[in-house]
Each structure stands twice: as C-alpha cells, then as structure tokens.
Amino acid sequence: MARAIEFQNVTKSFRGSSQNAVNHISFTIEEGEFITILGSSGCGKTTLLKMVNRLYEPDNGKILLFGEDISAVDVVKVRRRIGYVIQQIGLFPHITVGGNIAMVPNLLKWEKEKTNARVEELLTLIGLEPKEFKDRYPAQLSGGQQQRVGLARALAADPKIMLMDEPFGAIDSITRLRLQDELLTLHQNMKKTFLFVTHDIEEALKMGTRVIIMNDGNILQFDTPEHIVSHPADGFVTSLVNSAKAKEEFWEKFK
Ligand SMILES: Nc1ncnc2c1ncn2[C@@H]1O[C@H](COP(=O)(O)OP(=O)(O)OP(=O)(O)O)[C@@H](O)[C@H]1O
Ligand SMILES: [Mg+2]
C-alpha cells in the first residue's frame, strides 16, 4: 500500500490568534483508508483539510501526497487531482447540474462524449435520473439532491484523494443515513482515500476505518473506531464517547 497523505510536523497559525489553528501535527494515511476527523468547532479541522489542497499553506512542516512534497507542485495541478466537497455545497447557481459535474473534466479538456458519459454515469450512481436532473439548475433541486451533486462533481475526474468537510451537516437524518451508506459502498468499490470531517461522533465511528480526534489544533487520538471506544486516549475523548452513550440511554426510555 502506498502512503497517500503524510503530514510532517505541520503548523498553521492565523494572524491575530494567540494559538496555532493546527499545532505540530504529524500522521500518515495509507491509500484506500477512510479517515474521519472529529472535533469541536474551531479545533482546526477545516484548516487541516485546506492545507491538503493548498487553499492554505502551512507555516512549518511538510505535506506529502503519494510521497511528493506538495509545496513543490503547481497549485492548480494539486487541486485537480483532489476531490473537495465543502459544507456549503458550492454549486454554481447559473450552471446546470450536468455543467456543474462536468466542471473539472472541462478544465482538463476531456472529449465532449467522454464528459457526457461520465456525467450520466455519476448521476446514476448518486441516484438522480440523468434525463430528469441533468439540465436542471441547482435551485430546482432539494438540499440533499444538491449535496449529492456536490459529491458527484468532486468524483468527476476520478481523483485518488477525496476531501469532504461536513458534507452531510445540513441533511435530515433519513437522507443522511442513506448518503452515508451510499458513500461507504462507493468507497468499497473504489481505491480512493477519504478525509471526511464531521461534528458527529456516531458518523465518525461508523464511516471511518480510522478516526482522528482533534482539540485545539492538536491530534488527541488517531485510531480505529473500536480502539477509540475501548481505550479513549484522554478525558476529552472519554467525554465524546460518553456523549454518544448518553444518547443510547435516552432511547432506552422509549423501550
Ligand atoms: N482564514 C482565517 N483567518 C483567521 N483565522 C482563521 C481562519 N480560518 C480559521 N481561523 C481560525 O482557526 C481556528 C480553526 O478554524 P477551523 O475553521 O479550522 O475550525 P473547524 O474545526 O473547521 O471548526 P468548525 O467545526 O466550526 O467548522 C479557529 O480558531 C478559527 O477562528
Ligand atoms: Mg470547519
């Protein structure tokens, strides 16, 4: 297995802040892993993700993708190789669903036929009938449907690495469960490496082959879901695990 993503002592601070948003972080992710990142608001999850596709540059340290130091690679090239799903979905409102999904293939100047075939393939994959949805505009879709189009757009050029920042944050729990399962099936069928940010411990433990738990710019634990539950590294992780268990007790009342 290749090393897909490697952080070597990476630090990022923002002007005006007394502490580092990401603080001397090192880790290695193997190709094909599904890594979830869990932590409270403001702990540095988005900052970490944005350094992988060079939307932010680290102050110190190195980031390697498949062994290559990304600071030496053209920014545009780095980004086109990486799928990125942002929390706010970010579809272009004046461009059709099909056009949104075709964005990167068009930038890469794929043949029209190849792009069309890819758009139809992806719409089918995410459960939206191409004939019905391809020529609609984003505003003519529900939030959950837009979210899926965002996922299709990120997958379009078949990137080896997928970054997803709370992709299901604003979606109802029924659709969310279905999208989680769809994404897990996608992951099983493709040799892709996922970095998936979430606020939700259940989502993190369900989706992740391993889970990164962050607090105040630091990684507290990077481990399998099973090991995090059975051996939480410190008080913060313990309280996260306990918060999920408290929910279970809540449901007991209705049995
Ligand atoms: N562009 C920026 N300029 C200044 N400070 C920033 C910037 N982006 C993030 N920060 C600060 O860096 C810290 C980490 O922010 P980040 O967005 O990475 O958190 P997060 O874990 O993604 O939080 P959330 O769960 O709320 O999305 C925060 O204190 C935030 O205020
Ligand atoms: Mg964030």
mmCIF file of C-alpha atoms and ligand atoms in Angstrom:
data_model
loop_
_atom_site.group_PDB
_atom_site.id
_atom_site.type_symbol
_atom_site.label_atom_id
_atom_site.label_comp_id
_atom_site.label_asym_id
_atom_site.label_seq_id
_atom_site.Cartn_x
_atom_site.Cartn_y
_atom_site.Cartn_z
ATOM 1 C CA MET A 1 0.000 0.000 0.000
ATOM 2 C CA ALA A 2 1.231 3.480 -0.875
ATOM 3 C CA ARG A 3 1.295 6.344 1.578
ATOM 4 C CA ALA A 4 -1.442 8.626 0.258
ATOM 5 C CA ILE A 5 -1.209 11.558 2.676
ATOM 6 C CA GLU A 6 1.599 12.388 5.065
ATOM 7 C CA PHE A 7 1.801 15.359 7.448
ATOM 8 C CA GLN A 8 5.245 16.009 8.915
ATOM 9 C CA ASN A 9 5.174 18.369 11.879
ATOM 10 C CA VAL A 10 2.702 20.739 10.212
ATOM 11 C CA THR A 11 1.784 24.019 11.904
ATOM 12 C CA LYS A 12 -0.596 26.749 10.762
ATOM 13 C CA SER A 13 -1.456 29.924 12.627
ATOM 14 C CA PHE A 14 -3.591 32.879 11.649
ATOM 15 C CA ARG A 15 -2.699 36.487 12.326
ATOM 16 C CA GLY A 16 -4.285 37.841 15.478
ATOM 17 C CA SER A 17 -4.668 34.456 17.127
ATOM 18 C CA SER A 18 -2.612 33.510 20.173
ATOM 19 C CA GLN A 19 -2.635 29.778 19.442
ATOM 20 C CA ASN A 20 -1.933 27.687 16.370
ATOM 21 C CA ALA A 21 -5.013 26.577 14.394
ATOM 22 C CA VAL A 22 -3.061 23.411 13.581
ATOM 23 C CA ASN A 23 -0.260 22.668 16.004
ATOM 24 C CA HIS A 24 2.754 20.496 15.042
ATOM 25 C CA ILE A 25 0.684 17.709 13.523
ATOM 26 C CA SER A 26 2.184 14.521 12.064
ATOM 27 C CA PHE A 27 0.346 11.492 10.681
ATOM 28 C CA THR A 28 0.353 9.057 7.783
ATOM 29 C CA ILE A 29 -2.683 7.812 5.848
ATOM 30 C CA GLU A 30 -2.411 4.765 3.597
ATOM 31 C CA GLU A 31 -4.058 4.626 0.199
ATOM 32 C CA GLY A 32 -7.641 3.377 0.402
ATOM 33 C CA GLU A 33 -8.271 4.387 4.012
ATOM 34 C CA PHE A 34 -11.447 6.225 5.003
ATOM 35 C CA ILE A 35 -10.314 8.686 7.650
ATOM 36 C CA THR A 36 -12.855 10.680 9.620
ATOM 37 C CA ILE A 37 -11.826 13.806 11.541
ATOM 38 C CA LEU A 38 -13.851 14.616 14.630
ATOM 39 C CA GLY A 39 -13.580 17.583 16.962
ATOM 40 C CA SER A 40 -15.334 20.631 18.372
ATOM 41 C CA SER A 41 -15.997 23.802 16.440
ATOM 42 C CA GLY A 42 -12.816 25.792 15.860
ATOM 43 C CA CYS A 43 -10.392 22.939 16.625
ATOM 44 C CA GLY A 44 -8.705 23.152 13.207
ATOM 45 C CA LYS A 45 -10.451 20.518 11.051
ATOM 46 C CA THR A 46 -11.141 22.762 8.041
ATOM 47 C CA THR A 47 -7.683 24.330 8.305
ATOM 48 C CA LEU A 48 -6.108 20.859 8.195
ATOM 49 C CA LEU A 49 -8.207 19.880 5.155
ATOM 50 C CA LYS A 50 -7.486 23.102 3.272
ATOM 51 C CA MET A 51 -3.746 22.562 3.592
ATOM 52 C CA VAL A 52 -4.066 19.256 1.702
ATOM 53 C CA ASN A 53 -5.214 21.039 -1.468
ATOM 54 C CA ARG A 54 -3.130 24.163 -0.814
ATOM 55 C CA LEU A 55 -6.020 26.518 -0.122
ATOM 56 C CA TYR A 56 -3.868 27.280 2.946
ATOM 57 C CA GLU A 57 -0.084 26.957 3.118
ATOM 58 C CA PRO A 58 1.455 25.637 6.353
ATOM 59 C CA ASP A 59 3.775 27.947 8.341
ATOM 60 C CA ASN A 60 6.029 24.999 9.099
ATOM 61 C CA GLY A 61 6.308 21.330 8.235
ATOM 62 C CA LYS A 62 5.712 19.307 5.114
ATOM 63 C CA ILE A 63 2.724 17.696 3.440
ATOM 64 C CA LEU A 64 3.336 14.802 1.058
ATOM 65 C CA LEU A 65 0.794 13.254 -1.306
ATOM 66 C CA PHE A 66 1.932 9.884 -2.613
ATOM 67 C CA GLY A 67 5.445 10.748 -1.469
ATOM 68 C CA GLU A 68 5.558 14.104 -3.250
ATOM 69 C CA ASP A 69 6.019 17.367 -1.310
ATOM 70 C CA ILE A 70 3.013 19.412 -2.483
ATOM 71 C CA SER A 71 4.737 22.762 -1.894
ATOM 72 C CA ALA A 72 6.806 21.931 -4.982
ATOM 73 C CA VAL A 73 3.800 21.057 -7.177
ATOM 74 C CA ASP A 74 1.725 23.553 -9.168
ATOM 75 C CA VAL A 75 -1.319 24.543 -7.077
ATOM 76 C CA VAL A 76 -3.791 24.041 -9.924
ATOM 77 C CA LYS A 77 -2.420 20.565 -10.574
ATOM 78 C CA VAL A 78 -2.702 19.634 -6.893
ATOM 79 C CA ARG A 79 -6.342 20.765 -6.749
ATOM 80 C CA ARG A 80 -7.428 18.990 -9.911
ATOM 81 C CA ARG A 81 -6.128 15.726 -8.506
ATOM 82 C CA ILE A 82 -8.178 16.073 -5.339
ATOM 83 C CA GLY A 83 -11.961 15.941 -4.946
ATOM 84 C CA TYR A 84 -13.221 18.546 -2.477
ATOM 85 C CA VAL A 85 -16.737 18.705 -1.063
ATOM 86 C CA ILE A 86 -17.390 21.783 1.063
ATOM 87 C CA GLN A 87 -20.061 22.049 3.710
ATOM 88 C CA GLN A 88 -21.902 24.852 1.874
ATOM 89 C CA ILE A 89 -22.211 22.602 -1.240
ATOM 90 C CA GLY A 90 -20.964 25.433 -3.506
ATOM 91 C CA LEU A 91 -22.683 24.527 -6.787
ATOM 92 C CA PHE A 92 -22.619 27.284 -9.396
ATOM 93 C CA PRO A 93 -26.226 28.545 -9.457
ATOM 94 C CA HIS A 94 -26.252 29.729 -13.079
ATOM 95 C CA ILE A 95 -24.851 26.432 -14.412
ATOM 96 C CA THR A 96 -26.934 23.262 -14.877
ATOM 97 C CA VAL A 97 -26.437 20.161 -12.759
ATOM 98 C CA GLY A 98 -24.691 18.480 -15.696
ATOM 99 C CA GLY A 99 -22.446 21.513 -16.195
ATOM 100 C CA ASN A 100 -21.523 21.597 -12.526
ATOM 101 C CA ILE A 101 -20.491 17.940 -12.556
ATOM 102 C CA ALA A 102 -18.533 18.466 -15.803
ATOM 103 C CA MET A 103 -16.528 21.367 -14.339
ATOM 104 C CA VAL A 104 -13.177 19.619 -13.803
ATOM 105 C CA PRO A 105 -13.405 17.350 -16.892
ATOM 106 C CA ASN A 106 -13.982 20.555 -18.915
ATOM 107 C CA LEU A 107 -10.960 22.224 -17.293
ATOM 108 C CA LEU A 108 -8.962 19.126 -18.165
ATOM 109 C CA LYS A 109 -10.312 19.407 -21.738
ATOM 110 C CA TRP A 110 -11.830 15.946 -21.910
ATOM 111 C CA GLU A 111 -13.630 14.998 -25.153
ATOM 112 C CA LYS A 112 -17.307 16.037 -25.028
ATOM 113 C CA GLU A 113 -18.528 12.454 -25.362
ATOM 114 C CA LYS A 114 -16.345 11.196 -22.563
ATOM 115 C CA THR A 115 -17.519 14.025 -20.299
ATOM 116 C CA ASN A 116 -21.202 13.433 -21.118
ATOM 117 C CA ALA A 117 -20.861 9.734 -20.446
ATOM 118 C CA ARG A 118 -19.136 10.477 -17.121
ATOM 119 C CA VAL A 119 -21.861 12.944 -16.064
ATOM 120 C CA GLU A 120 -24.580 10.393 -16.789
ATOM 121 C CA GLU A 121 -22.667 7.642 -15.026
ATOM 122 C CA LEU A 122 -22.258 9.790 -11.900
ATOM 123 C CA LEU A 123 -25.876 10.982 -11.833
ATOM 124 C CA THR A 124 -26.994 7.364 -11.979
ATOM 125 C CA LEU A 125 -24.524 6.458 -9.252
ATOM 126 C CA ILE A 126 -25.893 9.100 -6.847
ATOM 127 C CA GLY A 127 -29.465 8.074 -7.597
ATOM 128 C CA LEU A 128 -30.573 11.008 -9.757
ATOM 129 C CA GLU A 129 -32.070 10.038 -13.131
ATOM 130 C CA PRO A 130 -29.859 11.800 -15.751
ATOM 131 C CA LYS A 131 -32.756 12.639 -18.094
ATOM 132 C CA GLU A 132 -34.665 14.306 -15.303
ATOM 133 C CA PHE A 133 -31.867 16.114 -13.481
ATOM 134 C CA LYS A 134 -29.030 16.881 -15.889
ATOM 135 C CA ASP A 135 -30.469 20.098 -17.309
ATOM 136 C CA ARG A 136 -31.958 21.481 -14.115
ATOM 137 C CA TYR A 137 -30.366 24.322 -12.180
ATOM 138 C CA PRO A 138 -29.218 23.806 -8.573
ATOM 139 C CA ALA A 139 -32.114 25.903 -7.198
ATOM 140 C CA GLN A 140 -34.519 23.360 -8.723
ATOM 141 C CA LEU A 141 -33.115 20.602 -6.500
ATOM 142 C CA SER A 142 -33.669 19.816 -2.825
ATOM 143 C CA GLY A 143 -30.773 20.386 -0.425
ATOM 144 C CA GLY A 144 -29.990 16.680 -0.226
ATOM 145 C CA GLN A 145 -30.040 16.360 -4.017
ATOM 146 C CA GLN A 146 -27.679 19.350 -4.293
ATOM 147 C CA GLN A 147 -25.387 17.715 -1.758
ATOM 148 C CA ARG A 148 -25.241 14.602 -3.910
ATOM 149 C CA VAL A 149 -24.447 16.675 -6.994
ATOM 150 C CA GLY A 150 -21.591 18.240 -4.998
ATOM 151 C CA LEU A 151 -20.317 14.729 -4.302
ATOM 152 C CA ALA A 152 -20.659 13.756 -7.995
ATOM 153 C CA ARG A 153 -18.770 16.891 -9.028
ATOM 154 C CA ALA A 154 -15.917 16.048 -6.646
ATOM 155 C CA LEU A 155 -15.765 12.496 -8.040
ATOM 156 C CA ALA A 156 -15.953 13.517 -11.722
ATOM 157 C CA ALA A 157 -12.297 13.339 -12.728
ATOM 158 C CA ASP A 158 -11.741 10.245 -10.585
ATOM 159 C CA PRO A 159 -9.375 11.821 -8.021
ATOM 160 C CA LYS A 160 -7.371 9.498 -5.822
ATOM 161 C CA ILE A 161 -7.975 11.659 -2.761
ATOM 162 C CA MET A 162 -11.349 12.969 -1.589
ATOM 163 C CA LEU A 163 -11.649 15.750 0.997
ATOM 164 C CA MET A 164 -15.117 16.158 2.496
ATOM 165 C CA ASP A 165 -15.880 18.911 5.012
ATOM 166 C CA GLU A 166 -19.079 18.081 6.903
ATOM 167 C CA PRO A 167 -20.789 17.062 3.677
ATOM 168 C CA PHE A 168 -23.957 15.856 5.390
ATOM 169 C CA GLY A 169 -24.156 18.568 8.040
ATOM 170 C CA ALA A 170 -27.400 20.136 6.854
ATOM 171 C CA ILE A 171 -29.235 16.997 5.769
ATOM 172 C CA ASP A 172 -32.151 15.292 7.540
ATOM 173 C CA SER A 173 -31.322 12.113 9.409
ATOM 174 C CA ILE A 174 -33.058 9.699 6.995
ATOM 175 C CA THR A 175 -31.333 11.084 3.898
ATOM 176 C CA ARG A 176 -28.105 11.373 5.860
ATOM 177 C CA LEU A 177 -28.111 7.673 6.755
ATOM 178 C CA ARG A 178 -28.763 6.786 3.119
ATOM 179 C CA LEU A 179 -25.967 9.057 1.876
ATOM 180 C CA GLN A 180 -23.579 7.598 4.474
ATOM 181 C CA ASP A 181 -24.339 4.091 3.204
ATOM 182 C CA GLU A 182 -24.008 5.181 -0.428
ATOM 183 C CA LEU A 183 -20.625 6.726 0.324
ATOM 184 C CA LEU A 184 -19.403 3.608 2.133
ATOM 185 C CA THR A 185 -20.432 1.480 -0.860
ATOM 186 C CA LEU A 186 -18.642 3.916 -3.171
ATOM 187 C CA HIS A 187 -15.541 3.673 -1.017
ATOM 188 C CA GLN A 188 -15.603 -0.127 -1.061
ATOM 189 C CA ASN A 189 -15.835 -0.145 -4.855
ATOM 190 C CA MET A 190 -13.091 2.408 -5.477
ATOM 191 C CA LYS A 191 -9.490 2.567 -4.366
ATOM 192 C CA LYS A 192 -9.781 6.108 -3.023
ATOM 193 C CA THR A 193 -8.501 7.749 0.107
ATOM 194 C CA PHE A 194 -11.055 9.788 2.035
ATOM 195 C CA LEU A 195 -10.570 12.563 4.586
ATOM 196 C CA PHE A 196 -14.035 13.226 5.970
ATOM 197 C CA VAL A 197 -14.715 15.920 8.579
ATOM 198 C CA THR A 198 -17.705 15.628 10.873
ATOM 199 C CA HIS A 199 -19.046 17.026 14.153
ATOM 200 C CA ASP A 200 -20.927 13.844 14.792
ATOM 201 C CA ILE A 201 -19.222 11.068 16.760
ATOM 202 C CA GLU A 202 -21.595 8.373 15.507
ATOM 203 C CA GLU A 203 -20.902 9.377 11.912
ATOM 204 C CA ALA A 204 -17.150 9.431 12.612
ATOM 205 C CA LEU A 205 -17.176 5.952 14.171
ATOM 206 C CA LYS A 206 -19.498 4.493 11.524
ATOM 207 C CA MET A 207 -17.658 5.808 8.466
ATOM 208 C CA GLY A 208 -14.014 5.755 9.493
ATOM 209 C CA THR A 209 -11.583 2.895 9.043
ATOM 210 C CA ARG A 210 -9.621 5.111 11.426
ATOM 211 C CA VAL A 211 -10.634 8.277 13.242
ATOM 212 C CA ILE A 212 -8.616 11.427 14.001
ATOM 213 C CA ILE A 213 -9.811 13.201 17.127
ATOM 214 C CA MET A 214 -8.728 16.843 17.346
ATOM 215 C CA ASN A 215 -8.858 19.504 20.011
ATOM 216 C CA ASP A 216 -7.304 22.999 19.983
ATOM 217 C CA GLY A 217 -5.215 22.288 16.895
ATOM 218 C CA ASN A 218 -3.794 19.021 18.257
ATOM 219 C CA ILE A 219 -4.494 15.392 17.443
ATOM 220 C CA LEU A 220 -5.541 13.675 20.671
ATOM 221 C CA GLN A 221 -6.020 10.232 19.192
ATOM 222 C CA PHE A 222 -5.698 8.599 15.766
ATOM 223 C CA ASP A 223 -7.035 5.106 15.968
ATOM 224 C CA THR A 224 -9.638 2.580 14.835
ATOM 225 C CA PRO A 225 -13.222 3.233 15.964
ATOM 226 C CA GLU A 226 -13.112 0.093 18.124
ATOM 227 C CA HIS A 227 -9.952 1.186 19.917
ATOM 228 C CA ILE A 228 -11.225 4.720 20.473
ATOM 229 C CA VAL A 229 -14.331 3.376 22.186
ATOM 230 C CA SER A 230 -12.468 0.767 24.249
ATOM 231 C CA HIS A 231 -9.340 2.849 25.004
ATOM 232 C CA PRO A 232 -10.069 6.582 24.821
ATOM 233 C CA ALA A 233 -6.710 8.398 24.998
ATOM 234 C CA ASP A 234 -7.729 11.095 27.466
ATOM 235 C CA GLY A 235 -10.560 12.919 29.216
ATOM 236 C CA PHE A 236 -11.729 14.764 26.109
ATOM 237 C CA VAL A 237 -12.075 11.572 24.063
ATOM 238 C CA THR A 238 -13.781 9.865 27.000
ATOM 239 C CA SER A 239 -16.345 12.655 27.208
ATOM 240 C CA LEU A 240 -17.004 12.392 23.451
ATOM 241 C CA VAL A 241 -17.583 8.639 23.720
ATOM 242 C CA ASN A 242 -19.767 9.165 26.779
ATOM 243 C CA SER A 243 -21.876 11.744 24.923
ATOM 244 C CA ALA A 244 -22.740 9.076 22.340
ATOM 245 C CA LYS A 245 -23.526 6.556 25.074
ATOM 246 C CA ALA A 246 -25.804 9.090 26.792
ATOM 247 C CA LYS A 247 -27.908 9.143 23.613
ATOM 248 C CA GLU A 248 -28.357 5.392 23.869
ATOM 249 C CA GLU A 249 -29.674 5.814 27.412
ATOM 250 C CA PHE A 250 -32.103 8.450 26.129
ATOM 251 C CA TRP A 251 -33.634 5.931 23.732
ATOM 252 C CA GLU A 252 -33.887 3.292 26.453
ATOM 253 C CA LYS A 253 -36.703 5.380 27.974
ATOM 254 C CA PHE A 254 -38.904 4.628 24.977
ATOM 255 C CA LYS A 255 -38.458 0.878 25.039
HETATM 256 N N1 LIG B 1 -8.937 32.491 7.368
HETATM 257 C C1 LIG B 1 -8.815 32.584 8.703
HETATM 258 N N2 LIG B 1 -8.322 33.697 9.294
HETATM 259 C C2 LIG B 1 -8.162 33.781 10.619
HETATM 260 N N3 LIG B 1 -8.462 32.788 11.474
HETATM 261 C C3 LIG B 1 -8.964 31.657 10.966
HETATM 262 C C4 LIG B 1 -9.160 31.479 9.552
HETATM 263 N N4 LIG B 1 -9.656 30.245 9.331
HETATM 264 C C5 LIG B 1 -9.782 29.671 10.538
HETATM 265 N N5 LIG B 1 -9.357 30.513 11.528
HETATM 266 C C6 LIG B 1 -9.302 30.189 12.969
HETATM 267 O O1 LIG B 1 -8.564 28.987 13.120
HETATM 268 C C7 LIG B 1 -9.183 28.118 14.066
HETATM 269 C C8 LIG B 1 -9.550 26.797 13.415
HETATM 270 O O2 LIG B 1 -10.575 27.037 12.447
HETATM 271 P P1 LIG B 1 -11.182 25.887 11.549
HETATM 272 O O3 LIG B 1 -12.043 26.518 10.535
HETATM 273 O O4 LIG B 1 -10.084 25.033 11.065
HETATM 274 O O5 LIG B 1 -12.045 25.082 12.615
HETATM 275 P P2 LIG B 1 -13.011 23.827 12.431
HETATM 276 O O6 LIG B 1 -12.502 22.737 13.302
HETATM 277 O O7 LIG B 1 -13.178 23.538 10.984
HETATM 278 O O8 LIG B 1 -14.386 24.364 13.056
HETATM 279 P P3 LIG B 1 -15.929 24.088 12.625
HETATM 280 O O9 LIG B 1 -16.272 22.734 13.169
HETATM 281 O O10 LIG B 1 -16.672 25.180 13.324
HETATM 282 O O11 LIG B 1 -16.024 24.178 11.140
HETATM 283 C C9 LIG B 1 -10.373 28.898 14.624
HETATM 284 O O12 LIG B 1 -9.991 29.491 15.816
HETATM 285 C C10 LIG B 1 -10.661 29.927 13.552
HETATM 286 O O13 LIG B 1 -11.203 31.096 14.112
HETATM 287 MG MG MG B 2 -14.796 23.684 9.658
#
